[in-house]
GROMACS .gro file of C-alpha atoms in nm:
model
  167
    1UNK     CA    1  16.413  -4.419  -0.604
    2UNK     CA    2  16.418  -4.330  -0.957
    3UNK     CA    3  16.122  -4.046  -0.925
    4UNK     CA    4  16.050  -4.042  -0.567
    5UNK     CA    5  15.912  -3.746  -0.397
    6UNK     CA    6  16.156  -3.463  -0.301
    7UNK     CA    7  16.118  -3.126  -0.114
    8UNK     CA    8  16.250  -2.832  -0.310
    9UNK     CA    9  16.294  -2.581  -0.064
   10UNK     CA   10  16.419  -2.197   0.008
   11UNK     CA   11  16.549  -2.162   0.367
   12UNK     CA   12  16.770  -1.935   0.578
   13UNK     CA   13  17.041  -2.077   0.763
   14UNK     CA   14  17.359  -2.016   0.988
   15UNK     CA   15  17.700  -2.191   0.982
   16UNK     CA   16  17.966  -2.082   1.247
   17UNK     CA   17  17.783  -1.765   1.300
   18UNK     CA   18  17.766  -1.679   0.912
   19UNK     CA   19  17.388  -1.638   0.788
   20UNK     CA   20  17.302  -1.757   0.430
   21UNK     CA   21  17.024  -1.858   0.185
   22UNK     CA   22  16.984  -2.207   0.098
   23UNK     CA   23  16.800  -2.357  -0.209
   24UNK     CA   24  16.805  -2.717  -0.237
   25UNK     CA   25  16.625  -3.070  -0.211
   26UNK     CA   26  16.586  -3.314   0.074
   27UNK     CA   27  16.382  -3.632   0.059
   28UNK     CA   28  16.151  -3.561   0.350
   29UNK     CA   29  16.001  -3.269   0.555
   30UNK     CA   30  16.187  -3.397   0.863
   31UNK     CA   31  16.516  -3.355   0.703
   32UNK     CA   32  16.462  -2.991   0.643
   33UNK     CA   33  16.352  -2.914   0.998
   34UNK     CA   34  16.594  -3.107   1.190
   35UNK     CA   35  16.878  -2.973   0.977
   36UNK     CA   36  17.070  -2.795   1.248
   37UNK     CA   37  17.212  -2.530   1.010
   38UNK     CA   38  16.862  -2.420   0.891
   39UNK     CA   39  16.680  -2.184   1.072
   40UNK     CA   40  16.350  -2.088   0.878
   41UNK     CA   41  16.188  -2.248   0.556
   42UNK     CA   42  16.053  -1.997   0.331
   43UNK     CA   43  15.941  -2.214   0.048
   44UNK     CA   44  15.893  -2.595   0.032
   45UNK     CA   45  15.734  -2.773  -0.246
   46UNK     CA   46  15.692  -3.169  -0.268
   47UNK     CA   47  15.787  -3.281  -0.625
   48UNK     CA   48  15.906  -3.587  -0.808
   49UNK     CA   49  16.291  -3.615  -0.786
   50UNK     CA   50  16.355  -3.539  -1.161
   51UNK     CA   51  16.119  -3.230  -1.148
   52UNK     CA   52  16.305  -3.108  -0.852
   53UNK     CA   53  16.619  -3.156  -0.981
   54UNK     CA   54  16.533  -2.966  -1.318
   55UNK     CA   55  16.375  -2.690  -1.130
   56UNK     CA   56  16.681  -2.646  -0.890
   57UNK     CA   57  16.903  -2.624  -1.187
   58UNK     CA   58  16.730  -2.343  -1.323
   59UNK     CA   59  16.698  -2.170  -1.011
   60UNK     CA   60  17.076  -2.205  -0.946
   61UNK     CA   61  17.161  -2.078  -1.285
   62UNK     CA   62  16.928  -1.781  -1.235
   63UNK     CA   63  17.087  -1.696  -0.904
   64UNK     CA   64  17.463  -1.753  -1.048
   65UNK     CA   65  17.372  -1.524  -1.341
   66UNK     CA   66  17.265  -1.263  -1.087
   67UNK     CA   67  17.554  -1.279  -0.855
   68UNK     CA   68  17.801  -1.294  -1.161
   69UNK     CA   69  17.636  -0.981  -1.289
   70UNK     CA   70  17.675  -0.809  -0.983
   71UNK     CA   71  18.028  -0.906  -0.939
   72UNK     CA   72  18.104  -0.778  -1.287
   73UNK     CA   73  17.942  -0.442  -1.200
   74UNK     CA   74  18.171  -0.449  -0.898
   75UNK     CA   75  17.926  -0.472  -0.614
   76UNK     CA   76  18.038  -0.574  -0.289
   77UNK     CA   77  17.893  -0.912  -0.205
   78UNK     CA   78  17.956  -1.138   0.074
   79UNK     CA   79  18.047  -1.472   0.000
   80UNK     CA   80  17.938  -1.722   0.281
   81UNK     CA   81  18.103  -2.057   0.311
   82UNK     CA   82  17.771  -2.236   0.207
   83UNK     CA   83  17.472  -2.125   0.038
   84UNK     CA   84  17.386  -1.768  -0.108
   85UNK     CA   85  17.458  -1.435   0.047
   86UNK     CA   86  17.232  -1.272   0.273
   87UNK     CA   87  17.305  -0.957   0.078
   88UNK     CA   88  17.036  -1.090  -0.177
   89UNK     CA   89  16.710  -1.021  -0.051
   90UNK     CA   90  16.459  -1.285   0.039
   91UNK     CA   91  16.219  -1.153  -0.187
   92UNK     CA   92  16.453  -1.177  -0.480
   93UNK     CA   93  16.516  -1.545  -0.431
   94UNK     CA   94  16.134  -1.592  -0.344
   95UNK     CA   95  16.048  -1.438  -0.698
   96UNK     CA   96  16.314  -1.637  -0.867
   97UNK     CA   97  16.189  -1.990  -0.669
   98UNK     CA   98  15.831  -1.937  -0.768
   99UNK     CA   99  15.879  -1.834  -1.132
  100UNK     CA  100  16.075  -2.137  -1.211
  101UNK     CA  101  15.838  -2.366  -0.996
  102UNK     CA  102  15.536  -2.221  -1.177
  103UNK     CA  103  15.685  -2.239  -1.535
  104UNK     CA  104  15.765  -2.591  -1.495
  105UNK     CA  105  15.411  -2.680  -1.524
  106UNK     CA  106  15.398  -2.595  -1.879
  107UNK     CA  107  15.651  -2.781  -2.085
  108UNK     CA  108  15.685  -2.553  -2.393
  109UNK     CA  109  15.718  -2.256  -2.169
  110UNK     CA  110  15.982  -2.447  -1.947
  111UNK     CA  111  16.203  -2.519  -2.258
  112UNK     CA  112  16.150  -2.179  -2.385
  113UNK     CA  113  16.262  -2.010  -2.052
  114UNK     CA  114  16.545  -2.258  -1.969
  115UNK     CA  115  16.684  -2.175  -2.348
  116UNK     CA  116  16.646  -1.805  -2.268
  117UNK     CA  117  16.802  -1.832  -1.940
  118UNK     CA  118  17.122  -2.008  -2.094
  119UNK     CA  119  17.134  -1.736  -2.347
  120UNK     CA  120  17.096  -1.494  -2.050
  121UNK     CA  121  17.415  -1.638  -1.882
  122UNK     CA  122  17.615  -1.493  -2.183
  123UNK     CA  123  17.403  -1.169  -2.273
  124UNK     CA  124  17.138  -0.962  -2.138
  125UNK     CA  125  16.811  -1.040  -2.299
  126UNK     CA  126  16.740  -0.661  -2.340
  127UNK     CA  127  16.881  -0.622  -2.696
  128UNK     CA  128  16.700  -0.919  -2.818
  129UNK     CA  129  16.364  -0.780  -2.635
  130UNK     CA  130  16.415  -0.423  -2.798
  131UNK     CA  131  16.525  -0.532  -3.136
  132UNK     CA  132  16.200  -0.726  -3.197
  133UNK     CA  133  16.402  -1.029  -3.239
  134UNK     CA  134  16.169  -1.214  -3.014
  135UNK     CA  135  15.802  -1.247  -3.057
  136UNK     CA  136  15.474  -1.354  -2.868
  137UNK     CA  137  15.541  -1.585  -2.577
  138UNK     CA  138  15.916  -1.584  -2.616
  139UNK     CA  139  15.934  -1.203  -2.583
  140UNK     CA  140  15.687  -1.222  -2.268
  141UNK     CA  141  15.918  -1.466  -2.099
  142UNK     CA  142  16.248  -1.288  -2.182
  143UNK     CA  143  16.090  -0.977  -2.010
  144UNK     CA  144  16.024  -1.180  -1.711
  145UNK     CA  145  16.354  -1.351  -1.707
  146UNK     CA  146  16.521  -1.010  -1.745
  147UNK     CA  147  16.319  -0.893  -1.450
  148UNK     CA  148  16.455  -1.167  -1.244
  149UNK     CA  149  16.832  -1.032  -1.308
  150UNK     CA  150  16.737  -0.672  -1.227
  151UNK     CA  151  16.833  -0.648  -0.857
  152UNK     CA  152  17.093  -0.385  -0.762
  153UNK     CA  153  17.208  -0.376  -0.402
  154UNK     CA  154  17.216  -0.068  -0.209
  155UNK     CA  155  17.580  -0.177  -0.092
  156UNK     CA  156  17.878   0.035  -0.203
  157UNK     CA  157  18.057  -0.054  -0.542
  158UNK     CA  158  18.416  -0.187  -0.512
  159UNK     CA  159  18.634   0.042  -0.710
  160UNK     CA  160  18.880  -0.143  -0.883
  161UNK     CA  161  19.236  -0.013  -0.794
  162UNK     CA  162  19.543  -0.127  -0.976
  163UNK     CA  163  19.853  -0.198  -0.730
  164UNK     CA  164  20.152  -0.023  -0.810
  165UNK     CA  165  20.368  -0.227  -1.032
  166UNK     CA  166  20.639  -0.218  -0.779
  167UNK     CA  167  20.472  -0.415  -0.505
   0.00000   0.00000   0.00000
């Protein structure tokens, strides 16, 4: 079981009438198609267990970075009881999924990109890119990672109102 094949997948689903996206790992194709909560499978790749876990970790970090940034900018985002909100378009999630799946094939690029993604969790990479702090492939990957974080929904922003202090 150490490195048995696993399916890394991106699917849409519904639970109690609530829609969501899910990116996960299943040990066989039937487990994806037989899951009663899943509607459509949009991406599915057969990988070794360790590879699937590594890629899923990067995808989840990327998606969490994006969602945190949207919340920090006061964008109204649904929070489904499971998975990722349908407020994030499928194309955005496919781009994130495809990028991390592809970059994993090159160990040096993978390590660089994962490091940049961890930095991106704390600060945008734009300052590093513009200040010429990054060179060569690091700069190229930083630009791509920053692009994966640029989605802005057309939904209304929530204006934070302070409650009166007497309530």
